Amino acid sequence: MQAELGIIRLDLLFEIISGIIALMVTYYATKAYRLTGQKRLSDLSTGFLVLSAGMFGRVIGTWYFLAREPSDVVFGIVTVAYGVSRIMAYIIFVISTRPIHREPQEYDNAGISMLLMATFLVDPALEVIAIFFLVIVVLQAILNYMTTRSKFAWYVLVGFVLLLVSHIMMAQVGVAPGLYLLSQGAQLLGFLSLLVMLYQAGRDI
Amino acid sequence: MMRAIQSEGEEGAGPTKILYSANLSHDRLTQYLDELVEKELIKEMDPESNNRSYLLTEKGREFLREFVRMERFSEAFGIEI
């Protein structure tokens, strides 16, 4: 039991660090949006904000769960809210990082809202849905890297690939529980890659 | 425009150089130059002289540095600005 609690605490620490990095990306994207007026940066900022909100929500919810009598209801709500927030964030990433050579399309707000709402309906397969959207995000990041060959695009690609790996591991936790912490570690490494990108991009020329 | 001015260093960039670098019409160029001067991002080297030349101000240099940072950040995610 002690070992399990230790793993959960370590997991929460990883989650807090990842959440802080997600907030830093949010701040940077908002700043870039204000300077340039590029709508996609605002969408990117929203995506990372949703992601960090989900992470901090999970940390707070898990603490609540640990500090009080274990409640399946609270735990269920936290798990579903966390999974749904991540899927919403990944859908926003798919939209905001879509390849630039395509014809610009007007957002179909109703369509997107329905898509976001639909995530609430599929509760048992949240990880699989997250993997599906992250695969698209990763493919877009690959295309972007192949086009620009920039080291900044490389860090983002590595970050998203590690996030994808973390979700694939998480989906396997049922058969191999040991993957749980590895999954959280992969997620943390993914966010650290984004942090390196922020640091490098913010350096003076 | 600001990059064209920056590339000329302390010499300052004349309107023709800026016009060709930024690929602007003369009317647009005049409008944007006035706007940049008004925002204190660039300054005219010698307003009395007939040969106009423009230099970046400290505020302009800082703006350009910040813009490059944001450009790198956007490029990392495949977002064109």
PDB file of C-alpha atoms in Angstrom:
ATOM      1  CA  MET A   1       0.000   0.000   0.000  1.00  0.00           C
ATOM      2  CA  GLN A   2       2.880   2.357   0.926  1.00  0.00           C
ATOM      3  CA  ALA A   3       4.595   1.570  -2.394  1.00  0.00           C
ATOM      4  CA  GLU A   4       1.364   2.280  -4.281  1.00  0.00           C
ATOM      5  CA  LEU A   5       0.937   5.595  -2.490  1.00  0.00           C
ATOM      6  CA  GLY A   6       4.568   6.439  -3.302  1.00  0.00           C
ATOM      7  CA  ILE A   7       3.971   5.753  -6.995  1.00  0.00           C
ATOM      8  CA  ILE A   8       0.829   7.899  -6.956  1.00  0.00           C
ATOM      9  CA  ARG A   9       2.694  10.757  -5.257  1.00  0.00           C
ATOM     10  CA  LEU A  10       5.526  10.562  -7.770  1.00  0.00           C
ATOM     11  CA  ASP A  11       2.946  10.471 -10.531  1.00  0.00           C
ATOM     12  CA  LEU A  12       1.325  13.616  -9.117  1.00  0.00           C
ATOM     13  CA  LEU A  13       4.691  15.352  -8.960  1.00  0.00           C
ATOM     14  CA  PHE A  14       5.275  14.510 -12.645  1.00  0.00           C
ATOM     15  CA  GLU A  15       1.780  15.786 -13.412  1.00  0.00           C
ATOM     16  CA  ILE A  16       2.366  19.083 -11.575  1.00  0.00           C
ATOM     17  CA  ILE A  17       5.637  19.700 -13.462  1.00  0.00           C
ATOM     18  CA  SER A  18       3.971  18.835 -16.787  1.00  0.00           C
ATOM     19  CA  GLY A  19       1.020  21.103 -15.924  1.00  0.00           C
ATOM     20  CA  ILE A  20       3.354  24.016 -15.144  1.00  0.00           C
ATOM     21  CA  ILE A  21       5.157  23.538 -18.489  1.00  0.00           C
ATOM     22  CA  ALA A  22       1.770  23.391 -20.265  1.00  0.00           C
ATOM     23  CA  LEU A  23       0.887  26.712 -18.580  1.00  0.00           C
ATOM     24  CA  MET A  24       4.191  28.200 -19.770  1.00  0.00           C
ATOM     25  CA  VAL A  25       3.384  27.160 -23.357  1.00  0.00           C
ATOM     26  CA  THR A  26      -0.096  28.709 -22.883  1.00  0.00           C
ATOM     27  CA  TYR A  27       1.489  31.975 -21.764  1.00  0.00           C
ATOM     28  CA  TYR A  28       3.935  31.981 -24.670  1.00  0.00           C
ATOM     29  CA  ALA A  29       1.221  31.179 -27.235  1.00  0.00           C
ATOM     30  CA  THR A  30      -1.005  33.947 -25.855  1.00  0.00           C
ATOM     31  CA  LYS A  31       1.890  36.388 -26.018  1.00  0.00           C
ATOM     32  CA  ALA A  32       2.611  35.353 -29.627  1.00  0.00           C
ATOM     33  CA  TYR A  33      -1.097  35.725 -30.477  1.00  0.00           C
ATOM     34  CA  ARG A  34      -1.211  39.250 -29.035  1.00  0.00           C
ATOM     35  CA  LEU A  35       1.869  40.236 -31.007  1.00  0.00           C
ATOM     36  CA  THR A  36       0.872  38.703 -34.339  1.00  0.00           C
ATOM     37  CA  GLY A  37      -2.930  38.342 -34.270  1.00  0.00           C
ATOM     38  CA  GLN A  38      -2.618  34.781 -35.670  1.00  0.00           C
ATOM     39  CA  LYS A  39      -5.799  32.955 -34.605  1.00  0.00           C
ATOM     40  CA  ARG A  40      -4.125  29.547 -34.563  1.00  0.00           C
ATOM     41  CA  LEU A  41      -1.829  30.690 -31.762  1.00  0.00           C
ATOM     42  CA  SER A  42      -4.894  31.553 -29.725  1.00  0.00           C
ATOM     43  CA  ASP A  43      -6.268  28.032 -30.398  1.00  0.00           C
ATOM     44  CA  LEU A  44      -2.917  26.509 -29.404  1.00  0.00           C
ATOM     45  CA  SER A  45      -2.981  28.537 -26.206  1.00  0.00           C
ATOM     46  CA  THR A  46      -6.523  27.298 -25.452  1.00  0.00           C
ATOM     47  CA  GLY A  47      -5.415  23.697 -26.080  1.00  0.00           C
ATOM     48  CA  PHE A  48      -2.528  23.884 -23.614  1.00  0.00           C
ATOM     49  CA  LEU A  49      -4.725  25.709 -21.105  1.00  0.00           C
ATOM     50  CA  VAL A  50      -7.321  22.919 -21.265  1.00  0.00           C
ATOM     51  CA  LEU A  51      -4.514  20.356 -20.932  1.00  0.00           C
ATOM     52  CA  SER A  52      -3.033  22.048 -17.862  1.00  0.00           C
ATOM     53  CA  ALA A  53      -6.492  22.518 -16.308  1.00  0.00           C
ATOM     54  CA  GLY A  54      -7.097  18.778 -16.708  1.00  0.00           C
ATOM     55  CA  MET A  55      -3.732  17.975 -15.138  1.00  0.00           C
ATOM     56  CA  PHE A  56      -4.204  20.238 -12.133  1.00  0.00           C
ATOM     57  CA  GLY A  57      -7.786  19.006 -11.806  1.00  0.00           C
ATOM     58  CA  ARG A  58      -6.483  15.455 -11.655  1.00  0.00           C
ATOM     59  CA  VAL A  59      -3.846  16.379  -9.050  1.00  0.00           C
ATOM     60  CA  ILE A  60      -6.414  18.129  -6.854  1.00  0.00           C
ATOM     61  CA  GLY A  61      -8.989  15.384  -7.390  1.00  0.00           C
ATOM     62  CA  THR A  62      -6.498  12.623  -6.558  1.00  0.00           C
ATOM     63  CA  TRP A  63      -5.382  14.426  -3.406  1.00  0.00           C
ATOM     64  CA  TYR A  64      -9.024  14.739  -2.431  1.00  0.00           C
ATOM     65  CA  PHE A  65      -9.432  11.047  -3.152  1.00  0.00           C
ATOM     66  CA  LEU A  66      -6.366  10.110  -1.083  1.00  0.00           C
ATOM     67  CA  ALA A  67      -7.073  12.447   1.831  1.00  0.00           C
ATOM     68  CA  ARG A  68     -10.637  11.268   2.341  1.00  0.00           C
ATOM     69  CA  GLU A  69     -12.339   7.925   2.266  1.00  0.00           C
ATOM     70  CA  PRO A  70     -11.832   6.393  -1.192  1.00  0.00           C
ATOM     71  CA  SER A  71     -14.920   7.092  -3.247  1.00  0.00           C
ATOM     72  CA  ASP A  72     -15.521   5.403  -6.579  1.00  0.00           C
ATOM     73  CA  VAL A  73     -17.730   8.305  -7.648  1.00  0.00           C
ATOM     74  CA  VAL A  74     -15.079  10.991  -7.060  1.00  0.00           C
ATOM     75  CA  PHE A  75     -12.379   8.814  -8.605  1.00  0.00           C
ATOM     76  CA  GLY A  76     -14.593   8.117 -11.619  1.00  0.00           C
ATOM     77  CA  ILE A  77     -15.364  11.805 -12.126  1.00  0.00           C
ATOM     78  CA  VAL A  78     -11.684  12.759 -11.862  1.00  0.00           C
ATOM     79  CA  THR A  79     -10.635  10.055 -14.345  1.00  0.00           C
ATOM     80  CA  VAL A  80     -13.299  10.909 -16.899  1.00  0.00           C
ATOM     81  CA  ALA A  81     -12.773  14.689 -16.553  1.00  0.00           C
ATOM     82  CA  TYR A  82      -9.025  14.227 -16.981  1.00  0.00           C
ATOM     83  CA  GLY A  83      -9.414  11.999 -20.032  1.00  0.00           C
ATOM     84  CA  VAL A  84     -12.005  14.258 -21.649  1.00  0.00           C
ATOM     85  CA  SER A  85      -9.941  17.420 -21.053  1.00  0.00           C
ATOM     86  CA  ARG A  86      -6.946  15.808 -22.746  1.00  0.00           C
ATOM     87  CA  ILE A  87      -9.001  14.693 -25.730  1.00  0.00           C
ATOM     88  CA  MET A  88     -10.450  18.201 -26.068  1.00  0.00           C
ATOM     89  CA  ALA A  89      -6.919  19.623 -25.948  1.00  0.00           C
ATOM     90  CA  TYR A  90      -5.693  17.195 -28.622  1.00  0.00           C
ATOM     91  CA  ILE A  91      -8.635  18.039 -30.894  1.00  0.00           C
ATOM     92  CA  ILE A  92      -7.697  21.711 -30.553  1.00  0.00           C
ATOM     93  CA  PHE A  93      -4.057  20.830 -31.379  1.00  0.00           C
ATOM     94  CA  VAL A  94      -5.225  18.968 -34.494  1.00  0.00           C
ATOM     95  CA  ILE A  95      -7.047  22.129 -35.591  1.00  0.00           C
ATOM     96  CA  SER A  96      -4.390  24.670 -34.642  1.00  0.00           C
ATOM     97  CA  THR A  97      -1.367  22.808 -36.042  1.00  0.00           C
ATOM     98  CA  ARG A  98      -2.953  21.587 -39.271  1.00  0.00           C
ATOM     99  CA  PRO A  99      -0.623  21.938 -42.282  1.00  0.00           C
ATOM    100  CA  ILE A 100      -0.393  25.457 -43.654  1.00  0.00           C
ATOM    101  CA  HIS A 101      -0.359  24.533 -47.346  1.00  0.00           C
ATOM    102  CA  ARG A 102      -4.028  23.625 -47.201  1.00  0.00           C
ATOM    103  CA  GLU A 103      -6.675  26.094 -48.232  1.00  0.00           C
ATOM    104  CA  PRO A 104      -7.738  28.029 -45.160  1.00  0.00           C
ATOM    105  CA  GLN A 105     -11.134  26.825 -44.058  1.00  0.00           C
ATOM    106  CA  GLU A 106     -13.614  28.609 -41.883  1.00  0.00           C
ATOM    107  CA  TYR A 107     -14.090  26.750 -38.625  1.00  0.00           C
ATOM    108  CA  ASP A 108     -17.365  24.986 -38.411  1.00  0.00           C
ATOM    109  CA  ASN A 109     -18.042  25.928 -34.797  1.00  0.00           C
ATOM    110  CA  ALA A 110     -21.131  23.755 -34.533  1.00  0.00           C
ATOM    111  CA  GLY A 111     -19.218  20.771 -35.903  1.00  0.00           C
ATOM    112  CA  ILE A 112     -16.329  21.261 -33.496  1.00  0.00           C
ATOM    113  CA  SER A 113     -18.688  21.664 -30.555  1.00  0.00           C
ATOM    114  CA  MET A 114     -20.444  18.423 -31.460  1.00  0.00           C
ATOM    115  CA  LEU A 115     -17.069  16.706 -31.782  1.00  0.00           C
ATOM    116  CA  LEU A 116     -16.025  17.967 -28.354  1.00  0.00           C
ATOM    117  CA  MET A 117     -19.361  16.986 -26.865  1.00  0.00           C
ATOM    118  CA  ALA A 118     -19.077  13.523 -28.389  1.00  0.00           C
ATOM    119  CA  THR A 119     -16.018  12.851 -26.219  1.00  0.00           C
ATOM    120  CA  PHE A 120     -18.326  12.768 -23.200  1.00  0.00           C
ATOM    121  CA  LEU A 121     -20.231   9.861 -24.653  1.00  0.00           C
ATOM    122  CA  VAL A 122     -17.291   7.497 -24.940  1.00  0.00           C
ATOM    123  CA  ASP A 123     -16.035   6.938 -21.462  1.00  0.00           C
ATOM    124  CA  PRO A 124     -14.289   3.503 -21.485  1.00  0.00           C
ATOM    125  CA  ALA A 125     -12.187   4.191 -24.529  1.00  0.00           C
ATOM    126  CA  LEU A 126     -10.783   7.615 -23.557  1.00  0.00           C
ATOM    127  CA  GLU A 127      -7.177   6.542 -23.977  1.00  0.00           C
ATOM    128  CA  VAL A 128      -7.875   5.093 -27.423  1.00  0.00           C
ATOM    129  CA  ILE A 129      -9.587   8.323 -28.508  1.00  0.00           C
ATOM    130  CA  ALA A 130      -6.669  10.353 -27.139  1.00  0.00           C
ATOM    131  CA  ILE A 131      -4.259   8.116 -29.089  1.00  0.00           C
ATOM    132  CA  PHE A 132      -6.301   8.619 -32.257  1.00  0.00           C
ATOM    133  CA  PHE A 133      -6.129  12.421 -32.063  1.00  0.00           C
ATOM    134  CA  LEU A 134      -2.516  12.441 -30.934  1.00  0.00           C
ATOM    135  CA  VAL A 135      -1.546  10.319 -33.948  1.00  0.00           C
ATOM    136  CA  ILE A 136      -2.950  13.109 -36.149  1.00  0.00           C
ATOM    137  CA  VAL A 137      -1.097  15.745 -34.111  1.00  0.00           C
ATOM    138  CA  VAL A 138       2.144  13.733 -34.428  1.00  0.00           C
ATOM    139  CA  LEU A 139       1.667  13.303 -38.194  1.00  0.00           C
ATOM    140  CA  GLN A 140       1.180  17.061 -38.526  1.00  0.00           C
ATOM    141  CA  ALA A 141       4.281  17.671 -36.403  1.00  0.00           C
ATOM    142  CA  ILE A 142       6.256  15.299 -38.680  1.00  0.00           C
ATOM    143  CA  LEU A 143       5.039  17.175 -41.772  1.00  0.00           C
ATOM    144  CA  ASN A 144       5.986  20.463 -40.155  1.00  0.00           C
ATOM    145  CA  TYR A 145       9.455  19.204 -39.250  1.00  0.00           C
ATOM    146  CA  MET A 146      10.009  17.783 -42.750  1.00  0.00           C
ATOM    147  CA  THR A 147       9.051  21.170 -44.204  1.00  0.00           C
ATOM    148  CA  THR A 148      10.981  23.470 -41.877  1.00  0.00           C
ATOM    149  CA  ARG A 149      13.808  21.210 -40.604  1.00  0.00           C
ATOM    150  CA  SER A 150      14.001  23.548 -37.647  1.00  0.00           C
ATOM    151  CA  LYS A 151      15.257  22.404 -34.267  1.00  0.00           C
ATOM    152  CA  PHE A 152      12.233  24.054 -32.646  1.00  0.00           C
ATOM    153  CA  ALA A 153       9.887  21.912 -34.750  1.00  0.00           C
ATOM    154  CA  TRP A 154      12.002  18.882 -33.776  1.00  0.00           C
ATOM    155  CA  TYR A 155      11.500  19.528 -30.040  1.00  0.00           C
ATOM    156  CA  VAL A 156       7.742  19.841 -30.583  1.00  0.00           C
ATOM    157  CA  LEU A 157       7.714  16.606 -32.595  1.00  0.00           C
ATOM    158  CA  VAL A 158       9.645  14.771 -29.860  1.00  0.00           C
ATOM    159  CA  GLY A 159       7.270  16.234 -27.259  1.00  0.00           C
ATOM    160  CA  PHE A 160       4.137  15.039 -29.057  1.00  0.00           C
ATOM    161  CA  VAL A 161       5.663  11.600 -29.835  1.00  0.00           C
ATOM    162  CA  LEU A 162       6.457  11.115 -26.139  1.00  0.00           C
ATOM    163  CA  LEU A 163       2.912  12.168 -25.221  1.00  0.00           C
ATOM    164  CA  LEU A 164       1.624   9.591 -27.709  1.00  0.00           C
ATOM    165  CA  VAL A 165       3.915   6.913 -26.224  1.00  0.00           C
ATOM    166  CA  SER A 166       2.642   7.818 -22.755  1.00  0.00           C
ATOM    167  CA  HIS A 167      -0.966   7.279 -23.889  1.00  0.00           C
ATOM    168  CA  ILE A 168      -0.129   3.985 -25.604  1.00  0.00           C
ATOM    169  CA  MET A 169       1.492   2.796 -22.355  1.00  0.00           C
ATOM    170  CA  MET A 170      -1.481   4.036 -20.333  1.00  0.00           C
ATOM    171  CA  ALA A 171      -3.831   2.044 -22.553  1.00  0.00           C
ATOM    172  CA  GLN A 172      -1.840  -1.097 -21.653  1.00  0.00           C
ATOM    173  CA  VAL A 173      -1.896  -0.516 -17.889  1.00  0.00           C
ATOM    174  CA  GLY A 174      -4.741  -3.035 -17.492  1.00  0.00           C
ATOM    175  CA  VAL A 175      -2.483  -5.873 -18.590  1.00  0.00           C
ATOM    176  CA  ALA A 176       0.831  -4.435 -17.330  1.00  0.00           C
ATOM    177  CA  PRO A 177       0.320  -2.141 -14.312  1.00  0.00           C
ATOM    178  CA  GLY A 178       4.039  -1.350 -14.208  1.00  0.00           C
ATOM    179  CA  LEU A 179       3.564   0.789 -17.291  1.00  0.00           C
ATOM    180  CA  TYR A 180       1.647   3.367 -15.253  1.00  0.00           C
ATOM    181  CA  LEU A 181       4.673   5.208 -13.905  1.00  0.00           C
ATOM    182  CA  LEU A 182       6.560   4.753 -17.182  1.00  0.00           C
ATOM    183  CA  SER A 183       3.639   6.398 -18.935  1.00  0.00           C
ATOM    184  CA  GLN A 184       3.784   9.377 -16.568  1.00  0.00           C
ATOM    185  CA  GLY A 185       7.553   9.530 -17.078  1.00  0.00           C
ATOM    186  CA  ALA A 186       7.128   9.612 -20.865  1.00  0.00           C
ATOM    187  CA  GLN A 187       4.580  12.409 -20.491  1.00  0.00           C
ATOM    188  CA  LEU A 188       6.968  14.401 -18.302  1.00  0.00           C
ATOM    189  CA  LEU A 189       9.789  13.929 -20.829  1.00  0.00           C
ATOM    190  CA  GLY A 190       7.444  15.119 -23.584  1.00  0.00           C
ATOM    191  CA  PHE A 191       6.692  18.314 -21.691  1.00  0.00           C
ATOM    192  CA  LEU A 192      10.379  18.783 -20.871  1.00  0.00           C
ATOM    193  CA  SER A 193      11.057  18.659 -24.614  1.00  0.00           C
ATOM    194  CA  LEU A 194       8.519  21.482 -25.046  1.00  0.00           C
ATOM    195  CA  LEU A 195      10.268  23.357 -22.233  1.00  0.00           C
ATOM    196  CA  VAL A 196      13.616  23.036 -24.060  1.00  0.00           C
ATOM    197  CA  MET A 197      11.906  24.396 -27.184  1.00  0.00           C
ATOM    198  CA  LEU A 198      10.574  27.375 -25.189  1.00  0.00           C
ATOM    199  CA  TYR A 199      14.036  28.038 -23.782  1.00  0.00           C
ATOM    200  CA  GLN A 200      15.735  27.782 -27.175  1.00  0.00           C
ATOM    201  CA  ALA A 201      13.110  29.877 -28.962  1.00  0.00           C
ATOM    202  CA  GLY A 202      13.292  32.546 -26.259  1.00  0.00           C
ATOM    203  CA  ARG A 203      17.050  32.950 -26.487  1.00  0.00           C
ATOM    204  CA  ASP A 204      18.426  36.072 -28.134  1.00  0.00           C
ATOM    205  CA  ILE A 205      19.776  35.783 -31.656  1.00  0.00           C
TER     206      ILE A 205
ATOM    207  CA  MET B   1      10.230  46.803 -43.222  1.00  0.00           C
ATOM    208  CA  MET B   2      11.878  46.788 -39.822  1.00  0.00           C
ATOM    209  CA  ARG B   3      14.116  43.915 -40.906  1.00  0.00           C
ATOM    210  CA  ALA B   4      15.172  45.880 -43.982  1.00  0.00           C
ATOM    211  CA  ILE B   5      16.044  48.832 -41.771  1.00  0.00           C
ATOM    212  CA  GLN B   6      17.894  46.582 -39.327  1.00  0.00           C
ATOM    213  CA  SER B   7      19.927  44.958 -42.101  1.00  0.00           C
ATOM    214  CA  GLU B   8      21.422  48.348 -42.978  1.00  0.00           C
ATOM    215  CA  GLY B   9      22.814  48.729 -39.448  1.00  0.00           C
ATOM    216  CA  GLU B  10      23.944  52.147 -38.242  1.00  0.00           C
ATOM    217  CA  GLU B  11      23.943  53.513 -41.792  1.00  0.00           C
ATOM    218  CA  GLY B  12      20.159  53.601 -41.804  1.00  0.00           C
ATOM    219  CA  ALA B  13      17.929  52.496 -44.674  1.00  0.00           C
ATOM    220  CA  GLY B  14      16.485  54.832 -47.285  1.00  0.00           C
ATOM    221  CA  PRO B  15      12.869  54.614 -48.532  1.00  0.00           C
ATOM    222  CA  THR B  16      13.871  52.981 -51.835  1.00  0.00           C
ATOM    223  CA  LYS B  17      15.779  50.197 -50.094  1.00  0.00           C
ATOM    224  CA  ILE B  18      12.851  49.584 -47.718  1.00  0.00           C
ATOM    225  CA  LEU B  19      10.340  49.728 -50.572  1.00  0.00           C
ATOM    226  CA  TYR B  20      12.127  46.997 -52.556  1.00  0.00           C
ATOM    227  CA  SER B  21      12.902  44.803 -49.533  1.00  0.00           C
ATOM    228  CA  ALA B  22       9.337  44.896 -48.245  1.00  0.00           C
ATOM    229  CA  ASN B  23       7.786  44.813 -51.724  1.00  0.00           C
ATOM    230  CA  LEU B  24       5.391  47.685 -51.028  1.00  0.00           C
ATOM    231  CA  SER B  25       3.779  50.419 -53.090  1.00  0.00           C
ATOM    232  CA  HIS B  26       4.962  53.960 -52.425  1.00  0.00           C
ATOM    233  CA  ASP B  27       1.685  54.938 -50.741  1.00  0.00           C
ATOM    234  CA  ARG B  28       1.774  51.966 -48.405  1.00  0.00           C
ATOM    235  CA  LEU B  29       5.424  52.570 -47.621  1.00  0.00           C
ATOM    236  CA  THR B  30       4.742  56.183 -46.598  1.00  0.00           C
ATOM    237  CA  GLN B  31       1.762  55.102 -44.508  1.00  0.00           C
ATOM    238  CA  TYR B  32       3.698  52.348 -42.694  1.00  0.00           C
ATOM    239  CA  LEU B  33       6.791  54.498 -42.165  1.00  0.00           C
ATOM    240  CA  ASP B  34       4.648  57.193 -40.534  1.00  0.00           C
ATOM    241  CA  GLU B  35       3.014  54.562 -38.377  1.00  0.00           C
ATOM    242  CA  LEU B  36       6.351  53.095 -37.250  1.00  0.00           C
ATOM    243  CA  VAL B  37       7.755  56.552 -36.485  1.00  0.00           C
ATOM    244  CA  GLU B  38       4.608  57.422 -34.537  1.00  0.00           C
ATOM    245  CA  LYS B  39       4.980  54.214 -32.495  1.00  0.00           C
ATOM    246  CA  GLU B  40       8.650  55.092 -31.890  1.00  0.00           C
ATOM    247  CA  LEU B  41       9.836  51.827 -33.415  1.00  0.00           C
ATOM    248  CA  ILE B  42      11.963  53.648 -35.994  1.00  0.00           C
ATOM    249  CA  LYS B  43      13.312  57.183 -36.248  1.00  0.00           C
ATOM    250  CA  GLU B  44      14.423  59.395 -39.098  1.00  0.00           C
ATOM    251  CA  MET B  45      18.195  59.915 -38.979  1.00  0.00           C
ATOM    252  CA  ASP B  46      18.210  63.546 -40.079  1.00  0.00           C
ATOM    253  CA  PRO B  47      14.741  65.046 -40.579  1.00  0.00           C
ATOM    254  CA  GLU B  48      16.293  68.248 -42.036  1.00  0.00           C
ATOM    255  CA  SER B  49      18.113  66.384 -44.793  1.00  0.00           C
ATOM    256  CA  ASN B  50      16.666  65.741 -48.257  1.00  0.00           C
ATOM    257  CA  ASN B  51      17.941  62.149 -48.211  1.00  0.00           C
ATOM    258  CA  ARG B  52      15.684  60.422 -45.749  1.00  0.00           C
ATOM    259  CA  SER B  53      17.111  57.446 -43.848  1.00  0.00           C
ATOM    260  CA  TYR B  54      15.573  55.441 -41.046  1.00  0.00           C
ATOM    261  CA  LEU B  55      17.083  53.676 -38.035  1.00  0.00           C
ATOM    262  CA  LEU B  56      15.565  51.287 -35.525  1.00  0.00           C
ATOM    263  CA  THR B  57      15.032  52.758 -32.071  1.00  0.00           C
ATOM    264  CA  GLU B  58      15.810  50.719 -28.937  1.00  0.00           C
ATOM    265  CA  LYS B  59      12.073  50.007 -28.667  1.00  0.00           C
ATOM    266  CA  GLY B  60      12.094  48.842 -32.297  1.00  0.00           C
ATOM    267  CA  ARG B  61      15.076  46.547 -31.751  1.00  0.00           C
ATOM    268  CA  GLU B  62      13.390  45.004 -28.705  1.00  0.00           C
ATOM    269  CA  PHE B  63      10.136  44.571 -30.680  1.00  0.00           C
ATOM    270  CA  LEU B  64      12.012  42.818 -33.485  1.00  0.00           C
ATOM    271  CA  ARG B  65      13.820  40.522 -31.014  1.00  0.00           C
ATOM    272  CA  GLU B  66      10.490  39.617 -29.426  1.00  0.00           C
ATOM    273  CA  PHE B  67       8.940  39.070 -32.861  1.00  0.00           C
ATOM    274  CA  VAL B  68      11.750  36.657 -33.834  1.00  0.00           C
ATOM    275  CA  ARG B  69      11.162  34.689 -30.605  1.00  0.00           C
ATOM    276  CA  MET B  70       7.453  34.435 -31.390  1.00  0.00           C
ATOM    277  CA  GLU B  71       8.239  33.491 -34.981  1.00  0.00           C
ATOM    278  CA  ARG B  72      10.427  30.581 -33.792  1.00  0.00           C
ATOM    279  CA  PHE B  73       7.735  29.481 -31.350  1.00  0.00           C
ATOM    280  CA  SER B  74       5.017  29.540 -34.039  1.00  0.00           C
ATOM    281  CA  GLU B  75       7.264  27.760 -36.529  1.00  0.00           C
ATOM    282  CA  ALA B  76       7.840  24.990 -33.984  1.00  0.00           C
ATOM    283  CA  PHE B  77       4.125  24.187 -34.113  1.00  0.00           C
ATOM    284  CA  GLY B  78       3.820  24.725 -37.863  1.00  0.00           C
ATOM    285  CA  ILE B  79       1.918  27.985 -37.474  1.00  0.00           C
ATOM    286  CA  GLU B  80       2.764  30.672 -40.008  1.00  0.00           C
ATOM    287  CA  ILE B  81       2.628  34.278 -38.858  1.00  0.00           C
TER     288      ILE B  81
END
